[in-house]
Coordinates of C-alpha atoms in Angstrom, one line a residue:
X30 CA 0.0 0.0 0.0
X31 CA 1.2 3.5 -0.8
X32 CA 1.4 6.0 2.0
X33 CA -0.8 8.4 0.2
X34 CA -3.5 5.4 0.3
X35 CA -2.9 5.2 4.0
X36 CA -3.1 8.9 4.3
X37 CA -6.4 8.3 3.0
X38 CA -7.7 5.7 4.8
X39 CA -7.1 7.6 7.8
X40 CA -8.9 10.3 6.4
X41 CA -11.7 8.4 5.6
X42 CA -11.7 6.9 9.4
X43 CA -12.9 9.9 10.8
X44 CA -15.1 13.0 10.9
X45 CA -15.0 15.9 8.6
X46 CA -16.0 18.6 10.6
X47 CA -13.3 20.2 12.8
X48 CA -15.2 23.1 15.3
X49 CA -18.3 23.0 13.0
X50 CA -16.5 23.7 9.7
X51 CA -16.2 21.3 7.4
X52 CA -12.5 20.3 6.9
X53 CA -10.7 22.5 3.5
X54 CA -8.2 20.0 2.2
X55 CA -6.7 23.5 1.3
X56 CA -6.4 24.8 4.4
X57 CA -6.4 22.2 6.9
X58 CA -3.4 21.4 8.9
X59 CA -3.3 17.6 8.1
X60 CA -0.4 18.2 4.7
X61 CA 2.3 15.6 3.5
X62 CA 5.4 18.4 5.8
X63 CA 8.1 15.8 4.2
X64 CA 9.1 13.4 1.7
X65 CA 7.4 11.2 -1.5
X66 CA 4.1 9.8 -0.2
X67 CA 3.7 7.5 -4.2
X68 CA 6.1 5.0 -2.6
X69 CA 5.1 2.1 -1.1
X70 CA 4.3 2.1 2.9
X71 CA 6.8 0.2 4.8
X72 CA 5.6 0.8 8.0
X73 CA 3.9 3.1 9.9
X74 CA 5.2 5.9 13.1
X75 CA 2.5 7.4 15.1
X76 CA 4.3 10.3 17.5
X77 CA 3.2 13.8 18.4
X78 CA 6.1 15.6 17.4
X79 CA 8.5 14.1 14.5
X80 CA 11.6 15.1 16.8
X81 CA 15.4 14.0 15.3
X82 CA 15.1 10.7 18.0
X83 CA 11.5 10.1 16.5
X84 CA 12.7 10.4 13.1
X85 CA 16.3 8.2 14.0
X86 CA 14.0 6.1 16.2
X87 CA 11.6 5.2 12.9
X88 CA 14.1 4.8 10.2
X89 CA 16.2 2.6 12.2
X90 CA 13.4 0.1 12.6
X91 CA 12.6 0.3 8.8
X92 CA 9.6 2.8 9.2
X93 CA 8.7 5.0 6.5
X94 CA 5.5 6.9 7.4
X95 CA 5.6 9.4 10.5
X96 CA 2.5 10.2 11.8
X97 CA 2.5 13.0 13.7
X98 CA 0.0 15.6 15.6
X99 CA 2.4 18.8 15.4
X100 CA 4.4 20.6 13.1
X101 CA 8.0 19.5 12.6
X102 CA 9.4 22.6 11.7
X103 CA 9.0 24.8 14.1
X104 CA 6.6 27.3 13.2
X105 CA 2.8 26.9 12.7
X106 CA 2.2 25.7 8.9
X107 CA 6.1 24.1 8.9
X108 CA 6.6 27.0 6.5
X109 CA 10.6 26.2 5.6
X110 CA 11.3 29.0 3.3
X111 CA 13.2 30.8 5.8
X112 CA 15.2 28.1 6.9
X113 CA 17.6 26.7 3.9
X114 CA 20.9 28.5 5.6
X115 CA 19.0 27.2 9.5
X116 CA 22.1 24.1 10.1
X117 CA 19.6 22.3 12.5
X118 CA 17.2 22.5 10.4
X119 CA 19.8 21.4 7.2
X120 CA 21.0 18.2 9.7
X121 CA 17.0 17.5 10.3
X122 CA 16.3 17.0 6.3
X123 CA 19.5 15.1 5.8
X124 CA 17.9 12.7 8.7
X125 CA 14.8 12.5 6.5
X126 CA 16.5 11.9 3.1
X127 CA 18.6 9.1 4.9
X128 CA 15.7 7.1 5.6
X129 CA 13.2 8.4 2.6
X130 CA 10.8 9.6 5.3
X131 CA 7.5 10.9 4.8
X132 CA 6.3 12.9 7.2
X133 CA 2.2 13.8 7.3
X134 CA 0.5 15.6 10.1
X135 CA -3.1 14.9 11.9
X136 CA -4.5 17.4 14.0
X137 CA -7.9 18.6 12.8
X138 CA -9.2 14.7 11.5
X139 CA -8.4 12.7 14.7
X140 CA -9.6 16.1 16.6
X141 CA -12.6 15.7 14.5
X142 CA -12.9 12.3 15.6
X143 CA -12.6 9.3 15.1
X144 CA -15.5 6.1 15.2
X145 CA -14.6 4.5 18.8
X146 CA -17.0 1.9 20.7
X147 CA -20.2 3.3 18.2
X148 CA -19.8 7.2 18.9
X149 CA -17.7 9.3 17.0
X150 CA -14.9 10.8 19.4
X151 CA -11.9 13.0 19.3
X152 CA -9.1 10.6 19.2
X153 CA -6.8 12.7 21.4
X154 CA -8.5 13.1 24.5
X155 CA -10.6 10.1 24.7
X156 CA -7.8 8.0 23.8
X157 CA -6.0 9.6 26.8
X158 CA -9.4 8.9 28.6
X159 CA -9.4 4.6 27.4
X160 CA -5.1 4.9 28.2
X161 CA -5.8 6.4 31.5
X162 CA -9.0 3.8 32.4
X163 CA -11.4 7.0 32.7
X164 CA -14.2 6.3 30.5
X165 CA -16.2 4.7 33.1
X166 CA -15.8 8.1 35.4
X167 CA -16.3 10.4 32.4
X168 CA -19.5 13.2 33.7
X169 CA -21.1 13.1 29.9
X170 CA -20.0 9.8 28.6
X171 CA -21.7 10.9 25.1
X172 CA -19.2 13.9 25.2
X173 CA -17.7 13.7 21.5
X174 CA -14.8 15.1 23.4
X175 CA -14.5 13.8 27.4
X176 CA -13.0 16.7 29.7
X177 CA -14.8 16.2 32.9
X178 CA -14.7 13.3 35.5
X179 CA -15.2 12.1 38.4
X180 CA -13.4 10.0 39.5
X181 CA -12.5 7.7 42.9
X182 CA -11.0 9.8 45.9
X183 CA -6.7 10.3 44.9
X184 CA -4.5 11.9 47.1
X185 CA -2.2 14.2 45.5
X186 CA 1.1 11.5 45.2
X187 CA -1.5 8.7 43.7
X188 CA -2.4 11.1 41.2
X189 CA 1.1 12.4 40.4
X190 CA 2.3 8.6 40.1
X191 CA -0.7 7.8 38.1
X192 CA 0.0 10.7 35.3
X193 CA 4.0 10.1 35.6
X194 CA 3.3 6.5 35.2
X195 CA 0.7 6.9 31.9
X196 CA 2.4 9.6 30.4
X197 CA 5.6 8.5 30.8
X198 CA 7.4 11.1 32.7
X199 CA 10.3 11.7 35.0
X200 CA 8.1 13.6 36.9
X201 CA 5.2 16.3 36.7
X202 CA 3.9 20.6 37.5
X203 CA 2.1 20.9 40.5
X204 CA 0.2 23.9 41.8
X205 CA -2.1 24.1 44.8
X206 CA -2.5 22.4 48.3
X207 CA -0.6 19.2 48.3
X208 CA -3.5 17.8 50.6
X209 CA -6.1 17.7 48.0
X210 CA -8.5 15.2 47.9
X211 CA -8.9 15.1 43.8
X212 CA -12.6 13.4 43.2
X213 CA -13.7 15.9 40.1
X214 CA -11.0 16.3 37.7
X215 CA -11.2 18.5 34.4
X216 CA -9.1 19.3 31.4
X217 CA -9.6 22.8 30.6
X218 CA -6.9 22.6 27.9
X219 CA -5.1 25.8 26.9
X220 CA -5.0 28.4 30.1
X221 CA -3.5 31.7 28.7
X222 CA -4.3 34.4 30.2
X223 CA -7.4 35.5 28.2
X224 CA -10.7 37.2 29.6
X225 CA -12.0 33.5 29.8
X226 CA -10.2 32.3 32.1
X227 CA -12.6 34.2 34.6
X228 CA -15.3 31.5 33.4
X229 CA -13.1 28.9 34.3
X230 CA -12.4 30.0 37.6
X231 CA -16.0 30.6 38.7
X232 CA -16.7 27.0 36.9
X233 CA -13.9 25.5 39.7
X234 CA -15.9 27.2 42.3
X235 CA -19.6 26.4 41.2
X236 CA -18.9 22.7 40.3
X237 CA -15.9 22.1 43.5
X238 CA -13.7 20.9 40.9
X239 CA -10.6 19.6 42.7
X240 CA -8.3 19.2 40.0
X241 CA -6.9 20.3 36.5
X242 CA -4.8 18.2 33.6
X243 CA -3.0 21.2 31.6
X244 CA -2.2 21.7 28.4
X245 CA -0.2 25.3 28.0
X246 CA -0.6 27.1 31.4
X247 CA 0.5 30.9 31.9
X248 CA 1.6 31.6 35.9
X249 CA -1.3 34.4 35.9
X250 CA -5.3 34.1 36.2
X251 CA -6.4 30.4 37.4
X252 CA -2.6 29.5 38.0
X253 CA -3.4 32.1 40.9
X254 CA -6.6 31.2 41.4
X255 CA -5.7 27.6 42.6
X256 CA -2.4 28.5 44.5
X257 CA -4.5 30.9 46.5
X258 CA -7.6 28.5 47.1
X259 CA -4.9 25.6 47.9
X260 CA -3.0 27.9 50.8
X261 CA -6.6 28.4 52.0
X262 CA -7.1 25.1 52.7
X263 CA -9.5 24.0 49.7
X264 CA -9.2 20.8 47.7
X265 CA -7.6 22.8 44.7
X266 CA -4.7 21.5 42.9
X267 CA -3.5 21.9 39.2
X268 CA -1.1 19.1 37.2
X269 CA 0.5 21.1 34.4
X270 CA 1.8 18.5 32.3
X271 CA 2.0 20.9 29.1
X272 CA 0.6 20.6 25.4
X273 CA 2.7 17.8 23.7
X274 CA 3.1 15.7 26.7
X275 CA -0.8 15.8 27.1
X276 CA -1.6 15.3 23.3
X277 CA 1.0 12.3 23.2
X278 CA -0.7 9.8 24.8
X279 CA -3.6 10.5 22.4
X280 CA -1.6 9.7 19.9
X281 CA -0.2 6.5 21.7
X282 CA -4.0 4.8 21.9
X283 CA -4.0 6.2 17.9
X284 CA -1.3 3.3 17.0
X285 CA -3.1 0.9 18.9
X286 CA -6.1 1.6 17.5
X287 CA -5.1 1.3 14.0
X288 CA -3.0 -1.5 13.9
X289 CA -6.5 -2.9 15.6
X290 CA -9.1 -1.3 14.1
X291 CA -8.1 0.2 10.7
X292 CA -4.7 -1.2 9.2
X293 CA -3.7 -4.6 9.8
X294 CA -1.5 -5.3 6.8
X295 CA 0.8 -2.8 7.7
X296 CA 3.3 -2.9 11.5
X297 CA 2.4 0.6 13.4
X298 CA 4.1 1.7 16.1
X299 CA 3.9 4.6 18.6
X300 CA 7.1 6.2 19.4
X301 CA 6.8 8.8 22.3
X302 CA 9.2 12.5 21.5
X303 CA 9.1 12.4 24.9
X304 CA 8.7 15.6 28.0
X305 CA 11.1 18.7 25.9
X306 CA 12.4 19.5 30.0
X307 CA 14.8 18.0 31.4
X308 CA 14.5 18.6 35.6
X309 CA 18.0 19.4 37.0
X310 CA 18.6 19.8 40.9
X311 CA 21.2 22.5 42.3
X312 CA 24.6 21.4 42.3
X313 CA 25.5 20.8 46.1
X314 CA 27.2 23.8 47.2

């Protein structure tokens, strides 16, 4: 099979309306970033950003196809005009040419969703709901995209070993009272600073939400929110485990589910880019 008949089988697997609006092949995200996708399909990366060890990682086990959920080159669109004298990005292409990679990005189609246990859901999130054994806890299970749950009674370290544990990381944010008791947990995704972030905060307060899963989280607004309400004694704690690490274990159940559900002829595998910080303690004085 040619990658450009996987690329659209996947296509065809899932919903073509991303926030109400019909997907533009034109102007969607989901484009070929890299390489020849007429030559056959040798095997098939699923990743959330095509990072030089993703991209080593693949070729080295005989992968052609990178699937990924971000751009690769390091600016919204992967736009590489601008880059032909940039020697990372020079070294990068060389590592793609090596192994005749093709590199092709989902966002908007597995956002859109994609068909999972009869309902048509975003692939992302409730994949890191079925990876994190959620959907049982979900508030609206018929939520095309889960955020809310509630869930049996954690304690802070549970909850921190839990998320280290699924999302595979040396270790995770934490803002708030370390004492929580974390029953109702939400992801609010993207926390920046805007003028709705007062919605969220009075949501936390209305609903006694204990906990938040982070995507992007600026120190301002419910960052403060939550430190305050934690020192004060309230169940109020926030995991910020930031965009990609969130989005990767979406794209982890994505592998699974294809080699399972959509491609079977072909190997898939899932190869994690990993936490982009590394956590270093002071040097002893």
């Amino acid at each position: 099979m040619k990658i450009s008949e996987v690329i659209t089988l996947l296509k065809k697997n899932s919903a073509d309306l991303y926030w109400g609006k019909k997907i533009d092949e034109a102007t969607t995200r989901d484009q070929i970033l890299y390489g020849n996708p007429d030559q056959e399909c040798t095997g098939i990366v699923t990743t959330c950003y095509p990072s030089v060890d993703v991209i080593e990682k693949a070729g080295q086990a005989g992968f052609n196809f990178i699937v990924t959920h971000e751009a690769m080159f390091w600016n919204h669109g992967d736009h590489t005009e601008g880059l032909k004298a940039n020697t990372a990005f020079l070294k990068k292409e060389a590592l793609l040419k090596k192994y005749n990679i093709c590199v092709w990005r989902n966002h908007d189609h597995i956002h859109a969703g994609i068909p999972i246990h009869g309902q048509i859901k975003d692939g992302i999130f409730q994949g890191m709901s079925e990876i994190l054994k959620w959907n049982a806890y979900q508030t609206d299970p018929a939520a095309a995209f889960p955020q809310q749950y509630e869930i049996p009674e954690m304690s802070v370290p549970e909850m921190a070993d839990l998320l280290a544990d699924k999302f595979r990381l040396q270790g995770v944010r934490f803002i708030g009272n370390p004492q929580s008791k974390i029953k109702k947990v939400y992801v609010p995704l993207h926390i920046m600073g805007r003028i709705s972030d007062n919605d969220l905060i009075a949501k936390i307060n209305d609903e006694d939400i204990n906990c938040l899963i982070t995507l992007e989280m600026v120190d301002f607004t419910v960052c403060e929110y939550m430190r305050d309400a934690g020192m004060l004694g309230e169940d109020r704690c926030i995991f910020a485990l930031g965009h990609f690490n969130m989005e990767e274990i979406g794209m982890e159940f994505y592998a699974d589910y294809l080699q399972k559900q959509v491609i079977r002829s072909l190997p898939v595998r899932f190869i994690q880019s990993g936490d982009a910080y590394a956590y270093l303690k002071k040097a002893q004085a």
